[in-house]
Amino acid sequence: MKVLLIQHMYFLNGSGGTEKICSFLANSFVNKDHQVEIATNENTTGVPVFPLDEKIRVSNIYNATIPQKELLPIINYKGKNLLLWVLYKIKKKYTKAYNFFLKKRMKGEEGLFVYNLQQRAKAWKSYIDDVSPDVIITMSIGSLLEITYNHKISIPIIDSVNGRPDYDYTNIFGGRKPFEVQLLTDSFQKLAGIQLLFDSYRTYLPKSFQGKSIVISNPVPNNTDEVVNHFASKDRFKIIHIARLDTACKQQHLAIEIFLNLAHKYVNWDFELWGTGPDLHQLEKQIAVHNIKDRIFLKGFTKTPIQKLREADIFIFPSKYEGFPLSLTEAMSVGLPTLGFKNCSGVNELIKHGENGFLAEDTEEMGRFLEKLMKDATLRDQLGRNAKKSVVEFDEEKVIEEWEQFIHEIAAAK
């Protein structure tokens, strides 16, 4: 079977959970003797971050000749040079005028959005017709919208939902115009199947979806050895966090504040944050203000997250929302006790309060739970052992077998 995985943005150079799952699926399907291609449409150069089998083809269909009409960014000058201030002021006026007349010519933001989408959709249609796969897996609902807008693709499409479904087609986090919400909602009609991460997520599917749904978790490595020894004698202990540095979602700034409130009391504890992202400088400034660089470390991207987790004692994960957080389950797989927020989707499915970690109502309560763990190695060991047991059901082989059955079922129903 020829399987086409489409992640229309951020696959090249991207180190997030979606890129990791896309690469996992591609490698697994090749091992099942499928022909696999990954496609993206990005105005960038680069390579996939996560290792791919040499048989997998990665195609970037970006073409500068595809017509796109873009609004110009408005830049405010923050320096003190009077001449530059005047030049930026003139440029700002020109930018506003340009954007005004472009939107007017395109009949508003909706017309502009739809025009650009339509051009990209044409490029996708041409590419897909050429590849002629047996099944398509979109790695986001945005990818589905890109490939299907204004035309029908006869090839069955499965959407891999990397979050709660309503995050994909509503304005729950703000920023989406009503016409974008409608387009995204309507795109569910084009699906033959959808993969959900938890059974409770079925509740959040839109009425426009009429295909087959299945619950398949994200894969968790089966770490049978080198589980954290919470009774090991050592001079320093470590709290760890691994995620994209994005405070709007991952809320690393809250974890830093929580640690700062305890750092003076527990002088042999440090805090490591692993990951890259748009809010690196914001977090650097937050740490610098408190003059505690020798206790809180922004370590950057790691190719060996499991090893970093095995070197830690507690995993803290203060996200606002999630789908099925990979780093959280990886932390659990090596026997780390975990901390998260009670109202965070995904996190509240995986952490069982008092069994394998703690779920907090707010930062104050999370601080209390963190201190409880810092003081008690026996509690860390107990919760860590339970955490490891709780993720055994998400074994990689089980996950890919479920995917294998689903793609065959969808392809056969064509």
mmCIF file of N, CA and C in Angstrom, residues 132-256:
data_model
loop_
_atom_site.group_PDB
_atom_site.id
_atom_site.type_symbol
_atom_site.label_atom_id
_atom_site.label_comp_id
_atom_site.label_asym_id
_atom_site.label_seq_id
_atom_site.Cartn_x
_atom_site.Cartn_y
_atom_site.Cartn_z
ATOM 1 N N SER A 132 -0.555 9.623 -6.421
ATOM 2 C CA SER A 132 -1.618 8.611 -6.462
ATOM 3 C C SER A 132 -1.489 7.571 -5.336
ATOM 4 N N PRO A 133 -1.584 8.027 -4.075
ATOM 5 C CA PRO A 133 -1.477 7.077 -2.956
ATOM 6 C C PRO A 133 -2.763 6.280 -2.776
ATOM 7 N N ASP A 134 -2.684 5.226 -1.971
ATOM 8 C CA ASP A 134 -3.875 4.426 -1.641
ATOM 9 C C ASP A 134 -4.624 5.013 -0.458
ATOM 10 N N VAL A 135 -3.895 5.669 0.417
ATOM 11 C CA VAL A 135 -4.519 6.310 1.576
ATOM 12 C C VAL A 135 -3.678 7.533 1.961
ATOM 13 N N ILE A 136 -4.369 8.566 2.445
ATOM 14 C CA ILE A 136 -3.701 9.788 2.906
ATOM 15 C C ILE A 136 -3.957 9.945 4.400
ATOM 16 N N ILE A 137 -2.911 10.273 5.142
ATOM 17 C CA ILE A 137 -3.056 10.591 6.563
ATOM 18 C C ILE A 137 -2.630 12.037 6.760
ATOM 19 N N THR A 138 -3.566 12.877 7.177
ATOM 20 C CA THR A 138 -3.235 14.278 7.468
ATOM 21 C C THR A 138 -2.871 14.393 8.942
ATOM 22 N N MET A 139 -1.822 15.156 9.215
ATOM 23 C CA MET A 139 -1.318 15.285 10.576
ATOM 24 C C MET A 139 -1.912 16.481 11.312
ATOM 25 N N SER A 140 -2.859 17.161 10.680
ATOM 26 C CA SER A 140 -3.603 18.251 11.329
ATOM 27 C C SER A 140 -4.824 18.541 10.476
ATOM 28 N N ILE A 141 -5.844 19.157 11.074
ATOM 29 C CA ILE A 141 -7.031 19.501 10.301
ATOM 30 C C ILE A 141 -6.708 20.618 9.311
ATOM 31 N N GLY A 142 -5.685 21.428 9.619
ATOM 32 C CA GLY A 142 -5.229 22.437 8.674
ATOM 33 C C GLY A 142 -4.673 21.808 7.410
ATOM 34 N N SER A 143 -3.984 20.669 7.559
ATOM 35 C CA SER A 143 -3.476 19.933 6.397
ATOM 36 C C SER A 143 -4.628 19.426 5.547
ATOM 37 N N LEU A 144 -5.672 18.922 6.205
ATOM 38 C CA LEU A 144 -6.851 18.445 5.478
ATOM 39 C C LEU A 144 -7.485 19.574 4.688
ATOM 40 N N LEU A 145 -7.647 20.731 5.309
ATOM 41 C CA LEU A 145 -8.229 21.884 4.631
ATOM 42 C C LEU A 145 -7.383 22.290 3.422
ATOM 43 N N GLU A 146 -6.080 22.284 3.585
ATOM 44 C CA GLU A 146 -5.172 22.669 2.502
ATOM 45 C C GLU A 146 -5.352 21.781 1.264
ATOM 46 N N ILE A 147 -5.503 20.473 1.473
ATOM 47 C CA ILE A 147 -5.502 19.561 0.319
ATOM 48 C C ILE A 147 -6.882 19.382 -0.304
ATOM 49 N N THR A 148 -7.937 19.748 0.408
ATOM 50 C CA THR A 148 -9.277 19.445 -0.112
ATOM 51 C C THR A 148 -10.103 20.667 -0.486
ATOM 52 N N TYR A 149 -9.644 21.870 -0.159
ATOM 53 C CA TYR A 149 -10.489 23.031 -0.379
ATOM 54 C C TYR A 149 -10.903 23.160 -1.851
ATOM 55 N N ASN A 150 -12.207 23.307 -2.042
ATOM 56 C CA ASN A 150 -12.797 23.594 -3.359
ATOM 57 C C ASN A 150 -12.714 22.440 -4.351
ATOM 58 N N HIS A 151 -12.328 21.250 -3.883
ATOM 59 C CA HIS A 151 -12.384 20.078 -4.753
ATOM 60 C C HIS A 151 -12.416 18.814 -3.893
ATOM 61 N N LYS A 152 -12.803 17.724 -4.502
ATOM 62 C CA LYS A 152 -12.915 16.458 -3.800
ATOM 63 C C LYS A 152 -11.779 15.543 -4.209
ATOM 64 N N ILE A 153 -11.142 14.926 -3.230
ATOM 65 C CA ILE A 153 -10.116 13.928 -3.483
ATOM 66 C C ILE A 153 -10.736 12.556 -3.253
ATOM 67 N N SER A 154 -10.657 11.699 -4.268
ATOM 68 C CA SER A 154 -11.303 10.383 -4.172
ATOM 69 C C SER A 154 -10.542 9.416 -3.272
ATOM 70 N N ILE A 155 -9.295 9.705 -2.998
ATOM 71 C CA ILE A 155 -8.485 8.840 -2.134
ATOM 72 C C ILE A 155 -8.956 8.988 -0.690
ATOM 73 N N PRO A 156 -9.145 7.886 0.053
ATOM 74 C CA PRO A 156 -9.603 8.001 1.449
ATOM 75 C C PRO A 156 -8.585 8.734 2.316
ATOM 76 N N ILE A 157 -9.107 9.620 3.159
ATOM 77 C CA ILE A 157 -8.253 10.442 4.024
ATOM 78 C C ILE A 157 -8.566 10.138 5.490
ATOM 79 N N ILE A 158 -7.501 9.936 6.258
ATOM 80 C CA ILE A 158 -7.596 9.771 7.708
ATOM 81 C C ILE A 158 -6.912 10.976 8.343
ATOM 82 N N ASP A 159 -7.533 11.559 9.347
ATOM 83 C CA ASP A 159 -6.884 12.648 10.074
ATOM 84 C C ASP A 159 -6.370 12.119 11.403
ATOM 85 N N SER A 160 -5.082 12.371 11.664
ATOM 86 C CA SER A 160 -4.490 12.026 12.944
ATOM 87 C C SER A 160 -4.594 13.245 13.848
ATOM 88 N N VAL A 161 -5.456 13.171 14.843
ATOM 89 C CA VAL A 161 -5.721 14.329 15.704
ATOM 90 C C VAL A 161 -4.717 14.358 16.850
ATOM 91 N N ASN A 162 -3.848 15.346 16.846
ATOM 92 C CA ASN A 162 -2.804 15.408 17.857
ATOM 93 C C ASN A 162 -3.206 16.211 19.089
ATOM 94 N N GLY A 163 -4.468 16.576 19.160
ATOM 95 C CA GLY A 163 -4.984 17.273 20.326
ATOM 96 C C GLY A 163 -6.430 16.858 20.539
ATOM 97 N N ARG A 164 -7.144 17.593 21.335
ATOM 98 C CA ARG A 164 -8.580 17.363 21.465
ATOM 99 C C ARG A 164 -9.234 17.926 20.201
ATOM 100 N N PRO A 165 -10.190 17.235 19.584
ATOM 101 C CA PRO A 165 -10.715 17.667 18.283
ATOM 102 C C PRO A 165 -11.226 19.101 18.222
ATOM 103 N N ASP A 166 -11.858 19.581 19.293
ATOM 104 C CA ASP A 166 -12.420 20.934 19.223
ATOM 105 C C ASP A 166 -11.342 22.011 19.171
ATOM 106 N N TYR A 167 -10.099 21.662 19.551
ATOM 107 C CA TYR A 167 -9.017 22.633 19.397
ATOM 108 C C TYR A 167 -8.748 22.914 17.918
ATOM 109 N N ASP A 168 -9.131 21.961 17.054
ATOM 110 C CA ASP A 168 -8.834 22.062 15.624
ATOM 111 C C ASP A 168 -9.833 22.902 14.840
ATOM 112 N N TYR A 169 -11.051 23.053 15.321
ATOM 113 C CA TYR A 169 -12.064 23.687 14.475
ATOM 114 C C TYR A 169 -12.884 24.763 15.196
ATOM 115 N N THR A 170 -12.454 25.168 16.385
ATOM 116 C CA THR A 170 -13.170 26.217 17.106
ATOM 117 C C THR A 170 -12.234 27.399 17.358
ATOM 118 N N ASN A 171 -12.743 28.401 18.003
ATOM 119 C CA ASN A 171 -11.940 29.560 18.374
ATOM 120 C C ASN A 171 -11.685 29.562 19.879
ATOM 121 N N ILE A 172 -11.553 28.381 20.435
ATOM 122 C CA ILE A 172 -11.465 28.218 21.884
ATOM 123 C C ILE A 172 -10.266 28.952 22.497
ATOM 124 N N PHE A 173 -9.191 29.098 21.732
ATOM 125 C CA PHE A 173 -8.011 29.801 22.240
ATOM 126 C C PHE A 173 -7.853 31.188 21.624
ATOM 127 N N GLY A 174 -8.818 31.599 20.827
ATOM 128 C CA GLY A 174 -8.788 32.927 20.238
ATOM 129 C C GLY A 174 -7.913 33.009 18.990
ATOM 130 N N GLY A 175 -8.158 34.046 18.188
ATOM 131 C CA GLY A 175 -7.322 34.281 17.018
ATOM 132 C C GLY A 175 -7.919 33.860 15.693
ATOM 133 N N ARG A 176 -8.939 33.021 15.712
ATOM 134 C CA ARG A 176 -9.551 32.571 14.466
ATOM 135 C C ARG A 176 -10.792 33.393 14.152
ATOM 136 N N LYS A 177 -10.898 33.774 12.893
ATOM 137 C CA LYS A 177 -12.080 34.478 12.422
ATOM 138 C C LYS A 177 -13.223 33.472 12.218
ATOM 139 N N PRO A 178 -14.471 33.929 12.249
ATOM 140 C CA PRO A 178 -15.608 33.024 12.046
ATOM 141 C C PRO A 178 -15.533 32.227 10.743
ATOM 142 N N PHE A 179 -15.036 32.861 9.665
ATOM 143 C CA PHE A 179 -14.962 32.132 8.393
ATOM 144 C C PHE A 179 -13.920 31.007 8.459
ATOM 145 N N GLU A 180 -12.838 31.196 9.238
ATOM 146 C CA GLU A 180 -11.845 30.137 9.403
ATOM 147 C C GLU A 180 -12.449 28.958 10.176
ATOM 148 N N VAL A 181 -13.194 29.269 11.223
ATOM 149 C CA VAL A 181 -13.849 28.232 12.016
ATOM 150 C C VAL A 181 -14.789 27.416 11.139
ATOM 151 N N GLN A 182 -15.560 28.098 10.307
ATOM 152 C CA GLN A 182 -16.508 27.406 9.434
ATOM 153 C C GLN A 182 -15.794 26.510 8.420
ATOM 154 N N LEU A 183 -14.737 27.023 7.822
ATOM 155 C CA LEU A 183 -13.976 26.227 6.856
ATOM 156 C C LEU A 183 -13.374 24.985 7.505
ATOM 157 N N LEU A 184 -12.818 25.149 8.696
ATOM 158 C CA LEU A 184 -12.210 24.021 9.396
ATOM 159 C C LEU A 184 -13.265 23.000 9.809
ATOM 160 N N THR A 185 -14.421 23.480 10.258
ATOM 161 C CA THR A 185 -15.515 22.577 10.634
ATOM 162 C C THR A 185 -15.992 21.787 9.423
ATOM 163 N N ASP A 186 -16.178 22.474 8.308
ATOM 164 C CA ASP A 186 -16.652 21.818 7.088
ATOM 165 C C ASP A 186 -15.663 20.781 6.572
ATOM 166 N N SER A 187 -14.363 20.998 6.830
ATOM 167 C CA SER A 187 -13.355 20.083 6.291
ATOM 168 C C SER A 187 -13.488 18.670 6.855
ATOM 169 N N PHE A 188 -14.098 18.523 8.027
ATOM 170 C CA PHE A 188 -14.302 17.193 8.609
ATOM 171 C C PHE A 188 -15.177 16.309 7.718
ATOM 172 N N GLN A 189 -15.999 16.937 6.875
ATOM 173 C CA GLN A 189 -16.859 16.176 5.969
ATOM 174 C C GLN A 189 -16.047 15.368 4.961
ATOM 175 N N LYS A 190 -14.818 15.787 4.720
ATOM 176 C CA LYS A 190 -13.982 15.143 3.701
ATOM 177 C C LYS A 190 -13.261 13.904 4.223
ATOM 178 N N LEU A 191 -13.424 13.609 5.490
ATOM 179 C CA LEU A 191 -12.672 12.511 6.097
ATOM 180 C C LEU A 191 -13.372 11.156 5.975
ATOM 181 N N ALA A 192 -12.586 10.136 5.631
ATOM 182 C CA ALA A 192 -13.077 8.759 5.682
ATOM 183 C C ALA A 192 -12.913 8.209 7.094
ATOM 184 N N GLY A 193 -11.886 8.687 7.794
ATOM 185 C CA GLY A 193 -11.642 8.210 9.148
ATOM 186 C C GLY A 193 -10.894 9.232 9.970
ATOM 187 N N ILE A 194 -10.940 9.050 11.281
ATOM 188 C CA ILE A 194 -10.228 9.949 12.182
ATOM 189 C C ILE A 194 -9.676 9.133 13.347
ATOM 190 N N GLN A 195 -8.442 9.441 13.733
ATOM 191 C CA GLN A 195 -7.800 8.776 14.861
ATOM 192 C C GLN A 195 -7.797 9.726 16.042
ATOM 193 N N LEU A 196 -8.362 9.261 17.161
ATOM 194 C CA LEU A 196 -8.430 10.050 18.389
ATOM 195 C C LEU A 196 -7.480 9.466 19.425
ATOM 196 N N LEU A 197 -7.070 10.281 20.369
ATOM 197 C CA LEU A 197 -6.085 9.861 21.358
ATOM 198 C C LEU A 197 -6.709 9.272 22.622
ATOM 199 N N PHE A 198 -7.906 9.701 22.954
ATOM 200 C CA PHE A 198 -8.625 9.164 24.108
ATOM 201 C C PHE A 198 -10.095 9.002 23.736
ATOM 202 N N ASP A 199 -10.762 8.042 24.359
ATOM 203 C CA ASP A 199 -12.172 7.801 24.055
ATOM 204 C C ASP A 199 -13.031 9.015 24.402
ATOM 205 N N SER A 200 -12.672 9.734 25.449
ATOM 206 C CA SER A 200 -13.449 10.916 25.860
ATOM 207 C C SER A 200 -13.440 12.001 24.782
ATOM 208 N N TYR A 201 -12.457 11.969 23.884
ATOM 209 C CA TYR A 201 -12.347 12.988 22.841
ATOM 210 C C TYR A 201 -13.425 12.844 21.765
ATOM 211 N N ARG A 202 -14.114 11.700 21.726
ATOM 212 C CA ARG A 202 -15.210 11.532 20.754
ATOM 213 C C ARG A 202 -16.281 12.604 20.957
ATOM 214 N N THR A 203 -16.437 13.019 22.211
ATOM 215 C CA THR A 203 -17.447 14.019 22.559
ATOM 216 C C THR A 203 -17.230 15.329 21.806
ATOM 217 N N TYR A 204 -15.981 15.596 21.413
ATOM 218 C CA TYR A 204 -15.627 16.891 20.834
ATOM 219 C C TYR A 204 -15.585 16.878 19.307
ATOM 220 N N LEU A 205 -16.026 15.782 18.692
ATOM 221 C CA LEU A 205 -16.072 15.746 17.230
ATOM 222 C C LEU A 205 -17.248 16.591 16.734
ATOM 223 N N PRO A 206 -17.069 17.325 15.634
ATOM 224 C CA PRO A 206 -18.174 18.132 15.108
ATOM 225 C C PRO A 206 -19.214 17.260 14.410
ATOM 226 N N LYS A 207 -20.431 17.770 14.302
ATOM 227 C CA LYS A 207 -21.493 17.026 13.632
ATOM 228 C C LYS A 207 -21.204 16.829 12.149
ATOM 229 N N SER A 208 -20.319 17.650 11.607
ATOM 230 C CA SER A 208 -19.982 17.531 10.185
ATOM 231 C C SER A 208 -19.203 16.252 9.882
ATOM 232 N N PHE A 209 -18.603 15.634 10.903
ATOM 233 C CA PHE A 209 -17.837 14.406 10.677
ATOM 234 C C PHE A 209 -18.768 13.207 10.587
ATOM 235 N N GLN A 210 -18.677 12.466 9.480
ATOM 236 C CA GLN A 210 -19.528 11.303 9.267
ATOM 237 C C GLN A 210 -18.731 10.028 8.982
ATOM 238 N N GLY A 211 -17.422 10.066 9.157
ATOM 239 C CA GLY A 211 -16.583 8.909 8.863
ATOM 240 C C GLY A 211 -16.449 7.970 10.050
ATOM 241 N N LYS A 212 -15.461 7.073 9.965
ATOM 242 C CA LYS A 212 -15.194 6.123 11.037
ATOM 243 C C LYS A 212 -14.159 6.706 11.996
ATOM 244 N N SER A 213 -14.366 6.473 13.286
ATOM 245 C CA SER A 213 -13.406 6.964 14.274
ATOM 246 C C SER A 213 -12.807 5.796 15.040
ATOM 247 N N ILE A 214 -11.581 5.982 15.481
ATOM 248 C CA ILE A 214 -10.888 4.956 16.262
ATOM 249 C C ILE A 214 -10.006 5.646 17.288
ATOM 250 N N VAL A 215 -9.860 5.018 18.438
ATOM 251 C CA VAL A 215 -8.969 5.538 19.474
ATOM 252 C C VAL A 215 -7.644 4.780 19.399
ATOM 253 N N ILE A 216 -6.585 5.493 19.063
ATOM 254 C CA ILE A 216 -5.229 4.940 19.060
ATOM 255 C C ILE A 216 -4.343 5.941 19.788
ATOM 256 N N SER A 217 -3.721 5.501 20.837
ATOM 257 C CA SER A 217 -2.886 6.406 21.626
ATOM 258 C C SER A 217 -1.590 6.723 20.891
ATOM 259 N N ASN A 218 -0.871 7.682 21.399
ATOM 260 C CA ASN A 218 0.496 7.889 20.943
ATOM 261 C C ASN A 218 1.370 6.779 21.511
ATOM 262 N N PRO A 219 2.470 6.439 20.837
ATOM 263 C CA PRO A 219 3.343 5.363 21.331
ATOM 264 C C PRO A 219 4.218 5.823 22.485
ATOM 265 N N VAL A 220 4.453 4.919 23.413
ATOM 266 C CA VAL A 220 5.349 5.183 24.534
ATOM 267 C C VAL A 220 6.407 4.086 24.558
ATOM 268 N N PRO A 221 7.691 4.444 24.571
ATOM 269 C CA PRO A 221 8.735 3.417 24.586
ATOM 270 C C PRO A 221 8.649 2.552 25.826
ATOM 271 N N ASN A 222 8.913 1.269 25.647
ATOM 272 C CA ASN A 222 8.866 0.326 26.761
ATOM 273 C C ASN A 222 10.242 0.272 27.415
ATOM 274 N N ASN A 223 10.441 1.104 28.416
ATOM 275 C CA ASN A 223 11.737 1.170 29.086
ATOM 276 C C ASN A 223 11.801 0.139 30.209
ATOM 277 N N THR A 224 12.277 -1.037 29.851
ATOM 278 C CA THR A 224 12.279 -2.145 30.808
ATOM 279 C C THR A 224 13.433 -2.067 31.794
ATOM 280 N N ASP A 225 14.466 -1.293 31.431
ATOM 281 C CA ASP A 225 15.613 -1.203 32.333
ATOM 282 C C ASP A 225 15.951 0.264 32.613
ATOM 283 N N GLU A 226 16.896 0.467 33.456
ATOM 284 C CA GLU A 226 17.377 1.808 33.800
ATOM 285 C C GLU A 226 16.254 2.734 34.264
ATOM 286 N N VAL A 227 15.354 2.210 35.032
ATOM 287 C CA VAL A 227 14.311 3.039 35.637
ATOM 288 C C VAL A 227 14.945 3.844 36.773
ATOM 289 N N VAL A 228 14.434 5.038 36.984
ATOM 290 C CA VAL A 228 14.994 5.937 37.999
ATOM 291 C C VAL A 228 15.042 5.261 39.376
ATOM 292 N N ASN A 229 16.202 5.356 40.012
ATOM 293 C CA ASN A 229 16.377 4.858 41.378
ATOM 294 C C ASN A 229 16.233 6.047 42.328
ATOM 295 N N HIS A 230 15.093 6.126 42.989
ATOM 296 C CA HIS A 230 14.808 7.275 43.845
ATOM 297 C C HIS A 230 15.514 7.212 45.204
ATOM 298 N N PHE A 231 16.225 6.116 45.447
ATOM 299 C CA PHE A 231 16.947 5.997 46.714
ATOM 300 C C PHE A 231 18.460 6.102 46.520
ATOM 301 N N ALA A 232 18.870 6.431 45.308
ATOM 302 C CA ALA A 232 20.301 6.568 45.029
ATOM 303 C C ALA A 232 20.882 7.730 45.833
ATOM 304 N N SER A 233 22.077 7.529 46.335
ATOM 305 C CA SER A 233 22.751 8.577 47.099
ATOM 306 C C SER A 233 23.402 9.579 46.137
ATOM 307 N N LYS A 234 23.071 10.862 46.273
ATOM 308 C CA LYS A 234 23.666 11.877 45.413
ATOM 309 C C LYS A 234 23.619 13.232 46.107
ATOM 310 N N ASP A 235 24.458 14.125 45.600
ATOM 311 C CA ASP A 235 24.568 15.450 46.210
ATOM 312 C C ASP A 235 23.474 16.405 45.758
ATOM 313 N N ARG A 236 23.047 16.261 44.491
ATOM 314 C CA ARG A 236 22.049 17.185 43.944
ATOM 315 C C ARG A 236 20.909 16.408 43.314
ATOM 316 N N PHE A 237 19.708 17.007 43.371
ATOM 317 C CA PHE A 237 18.514 16.400 42.810
ATOM 318 C C PHE A 237 17.976 17.304 41.701
ATOM 319 N N LYS A 238 17.141 16.713 40.854
ATOM 320 C CA LYS A 238 16.765 17.447 39.638
ATOM 321 C C LYS A 238 15.273 17.327 39.326
ATOM 322 N N ILE A 239 14.648 18.496 39.129
ATOM 323 C CA ILE A 239 13.296 18.585 38.562
ATOM 324 C C ILE A 239 13.492 18.832 37.068
ATOM 325 N N ILE A 240 12.687 18.185 36.226
ATOM 326 C CA ILE A 240 12.887 18.304 34.783
ATOM 327 C C ILE A 240 11.575 18.615 34.073
ATOM 328 N N HIS A 241 11.717 19.309 32.949
ATOM 329 C CA HIS A 241 10.576 19.617 32.071
ATOM 330 C C HIS A 241 11.077 19.533 30.644
ATOM 331 N N ILE A 242 10.315 18.845 29.778
ATOM 332 C CA ILE A 242 10.679 18.756 28.361
ATOM 333 C C ILE A 242 9.465 19.138 27.530
ATOM 334 N N ALA A 243 9.604 20.178 26.716
ATOM 335 C CA ALA A 243 8.505 20.611 25.844
ATOM 336 C C ALA A 243 8.972 21.781 24.985
ATOM 337 N N ARG A 244 8.195 22.104 23.978
ATOM 338 C CA ARG A 244 8.426 23.312 23.185
ATOM 339 C C ARG A 244 8.304 24.529 24.109
ATOM 340 N N LEU A 245 9.208 25.473 23.957
ATOM 341 C CA LEU A 245 9.175 26.671 24.810
ATOM 342 C C LEU A 245 8.117 27.631 24.283
ATOM 343 N N ASP A 246 6.907 27.454 24.781
ATOM 344 C CA ASP A 246 5.732 28.191 24.317
ATOM 345 C C ASP A 246 4.854 28.442 25.537
ATOM 346 N N THR A 247 4.990 29.620 26.125
ATOM 347 C CA THR A 247 4.327 29.882 27.409
ATOM 348 C C THR A 247 2.812 29.943 27.303
ATOM 349 N N ALA A 248 2.275 30.239 26.112
ATOM 350 C CA ALA A 248 0.818 30.291 25.963
ATOM 351 C C ALA A 248 0.195 28.912 26.159
ATOM 352 N N CYS A 249 0.918 27.874 25.775
ATOM 353 C CA CYS A 249 0.420 26.500 25.906
ATOM 354 C C CYS A 249 1.139 25.758 27.029
ATOM 355 N N LYS A 250 2.448 25.718 26.977
ATOM 356 C CA LYS A 250 3.228 24.883 27.904
ATOM 357 C C LYS A 250 3.439 25.543 29.273
ATOM 358 N N GLN A 251 3.358 26.865 29.329
ATOM 359 C CA GLN A 251 3.391 27.631 30.584
ATOM 360 C C GLN A 251 4.638 27.360 31.440
ATOM 361 N N GLN A 252 5.796 27.317 30.777
ATOM 362 C CA GLN A 252 7.040 27.097 31.528
ATOM 363 C C GLN A 252 7.288 28.193 32.564
ATOM 364 N N HIS A 253 6.802 29.406 32.270
ATOM 365 C CA HIS A 253 7.020 30.507 33.222
ATOM 366 C C HIS A 253 6.401 30.211 34.583
ATOM 367 N N LEU A 254 5.315 29.448 34.587
ATOM 368 C CA LEU A 254 4.685 29.097 35.856
ATOM 369 C C LEU A 254 5.538 28.094 36.629
ATOM 370 N N ALA A 255 6.112 27.133 35.906
ATOM 371 C CA ALA A 255 6.978 26.147 36.560
ATOM 372 C C ALA A 255 8.201 26.824 37.168
ATOM 373 N N ILE A 256 8.738 27.813 36.469
ATOM 374 C CA ILE A 256 9.899 28.556 36.990
ATOM 375 C C ILE A 256 9.528 29.298 38.268
#
